[in-house]
C-alpha cells in the first residue's frame, strides 16, 4: 500500500494510470491498495475525457493552496497560462 500511495503522491498532478502504478507489482495487490486508498480518502477519483484519474489528496491540497495564494496576490485573477505555470 505504501509504495502505491507514494507513486501517486510523488506524481503530483500528473498521476499514473492504474496499469502504470501496477508495473512490476502484483496487479491484484495494487488493485486492493487502490481500493483501500480510495476508501480512506487518500486518493480521490476524477474523470477527465472519459478516463478515470486518481489523484493523491496531498497533490490536490498543494494545488489548491498555490492557487489561493496566487489569487490573493492578484485580485484581478489569473490567466490559464499563469495557472498552468503555477501548477506545472
mmCIF file of C-alpha atoms in Angstrom:
data_model
loop_
_atom_site.group_PDB
_atom_site.id
_atom_site.type_symbol
_atom_site.label_atom_id
_atom_site.label_comp_id
_atom_site.label_asym_id
_atom_site.label_seq_id
_atom_site.Cartn_x
_atom_site.Cartn_y
_atom_site.Cartn_z
ATOM 1 C CA UNK A 1 0.000 0.000 0.000
ATOM 2 C CA UNK A 2 2.778 2.439 0.927
ATOM 3 C CA UNK A 3 4.569 2.122 -2.409
ATOM 4 C CA UNK A 4 1.340 2.633 -4.373
ATOM 5 C CA UNK A 5 0.468 5.665 -2.265
ATOM 6 C CA UNK A 6 3.983 7.077 -2.771
ATOM 7 C CA UNK A 7 3.684 6.654 -6.549
ATOM 8 C CA UNK A 8 0.554 8.819 -6.583
ATOM 9 C CA UNK A 9 1.836 11.332 -4.021
ATOM 10 C CA UNK A 10 5.135 11.797 -5.861
ATOM 11 C CA UNK A 11 3.397 12.186 -9.236
ATOM 12 C CA UNK A 12 1.550 15.315 -8.122
ATOM 13 C CA UNK A 13 -0.937 16.497 -10.734
ATOM 14 C CA UNK A 14 0.338 14.013 -13.343
ATOM 15 C CA UNK A 15 -0.661 10.742 -11.656
ATOM 16 C CA UNK A 16 -0.035 7.332 -13.175
ATOM 17 C CA UNK A 17 -2.883 5.288 -14.527
ATOM 18 C CA UNK A 18 -3.637 2.012 -12.756
ATOM 19 C CA UNK A 19 -1.550 -0.024 -15.217
ATOM 20 C CA UNK A 20 1.496 2.180 -14.724
ATOM 21 C CA UNK A 21 1.036 2.052 -10.950
ATOM 22 C CA UNK A 22 0.984 -1.749 -11.167
ATOM 23 C CA UNK A 23 4.187 -2.016 -13.226
ATOM 24 C CA UNK A 24 6.493 -4.506 -11.572
ATOM 25 C CA UNK A 25 3.931 -5.273 -8.866
ATOM 26 C CA UNK A 26 1.209 -7.871 -8.375
ATOM 27 C CA UNK A 27 -1.818 -6.308 -10.136
ATOM 28 C CA UNK A 28 -4.253 -7.812 -7.601
ATOM 29 C CA UNK A 29 -2.352 -6.282 -4.692
ATOM 30 C CA UNK A 30 -2.236 -2.908 -6.453
ATOM 31 C CA UNK A 31 -5.983 -3.051 -7.122
ATOM 32 C CA UNK A 32 -6.552 -3.820 -3.438
ATOM 33 C CA UNK A 33 -4.262 -0.974 -2.387
ATOM 34 C CA UNK A 34 -6.086 1.439 -4.693
ATOM 35 C CA UNK A 35 -9.463 0.422 -3.235
ATOM 36 C CA UNK A 36 -8.130 0.901 0.290
ATOM 37 C CA UNK A 37 -6.607 4.302 -0.512
ATOM 38 C CA UNK A 38 -9.821 5.463 -2.196
ATOM 39 C CA UNK A 39 -11.975 4.358 0.751
ATOM 40 C CA UNK A 40 -9.628 6.109 3.178
ATOM 41 C CA UNK A 41 -9.812 9.340 1.166
ATOM 42 C CA UNK A 42 -6.090 9.320 0.452
ATOM 43 C CA UNK A 43 -6.755 9.053 -3.279
ATOM 44 C CA UNK A 44 -9.552 10.965 -4.976
ATOM 45 C CA UNK A 45 -11.239 9.905 -8.204
ATOM 46 C CA UNK A 46 -11.897 12.262 -11.101
ATOM 47 C CA UNK A 47 -12.956 11.712 -14.691
ATOM 48 C CA UNK A 48 -11.167 13.529 -17.487
ATOM 49 C CA UNK A 49 -12.036 12.987 -21.154
ATOM 50 C CA UNK A 50 -13.951 9.842 -20.214
ATOM 51 C CA UNK A 51 -10.989 8.370 -18.360
ATOM 52 C CA UNK A 52 -10.756 7.793 -14.617
ATOM 53 C CA UNK A 53 -7.870 9.633 -12.971
ATOM 54 C CA UNK A 54 -6.787 9.128 -9.362
ATOM 55 C CA UNK A 55 -5.077 11.973 -7.503
ATOM 56 C CA UNK A 56 -3.382 11.908 -4.132
ATOM 57 C CA UNK A 57 -5.192 14.237 -1.729
ATOM 58 C CA UNK A 58 -1.900 15.983 -0.842
ATOM 59 C CA UNK A 59 -1.306 16.881 -4.501
ATOM 60 C CA UNK A 60 -4.741 18.482 -4.742
ATOM 61 C CA UNK A 61 -4.255 20.269 -1.413
ATOM 62 C CA UNK A 62 -0.925 21.708 -2.637
ATOM 63 C CA UNK A 63 -2.530 22.849 -5.902
ATOM 64 C CA UNK A 64 -5.433 24.458 -4.050
ATOM 65 C CA UNK A 65 -3.071 26.292 -1.684
ATOM 66 C CA UNK A 66 -0.903 27.534 -4.559
ATOM 67 C CA UNK A 67 -3.931 28.813 -6.471
ATOM 68 C CA UNK A 68 -5.377 30.527 -3.392
ATOM 69 C CA UNK A 69 -2.077 32.287 -2.697
ATOM 70 C CA UNK A 70 -1.713 33.382 -6.313
ATOM 71 C CA UNK A 71 -5.291 34.638 -6.457
ATOM 72 C CA UNK A 72 -4.844 36.548 -3.191
ATOM 73 C CA UNK A 73 -1.820 38.282 -4.716
ATOM 74 C CA UNK A 74 -3.699 39.009 -7.968
ATOM 75 C CA UNK A 75 -7.264 40.035 -7.163
ATOM 76 C CA UNK A 76 -7.893 40.597 -10.881
ATOM 77 C CA UNK A 77 -7.471 36.880 -11.479
ATOM 78 C CA UNK A 78 -5.071 34.619 -13.290
ATOM 79 C CA UNK A 79 -4.812 33.602 -16.907
ATOM 80 C CA UNK A 80 -4.907 29.976 -17.920
ATOM 81 C CA UNK A 81 -1.207 30.120 -18.832
ATOM 82 C CA UNK A 82 -0.388 31.557 -15.396
ATOM 83 C CA UNK A 83 -2.303 28.737 -13.742
ATOM 84 C CA UNK A 84 -0.508 26.227 -15.943
ATOM 85 C CA UNK A 85 2.884 27.672 -14.998
ATOM 86 C CA UNK A 86 1.936 27.710 -11.324
ATOM 87 C CA UNK A 87 0.730 24.121 -11.235
ATOM 88 C CA UNK A 88 3.296 22.666 -13.609
#
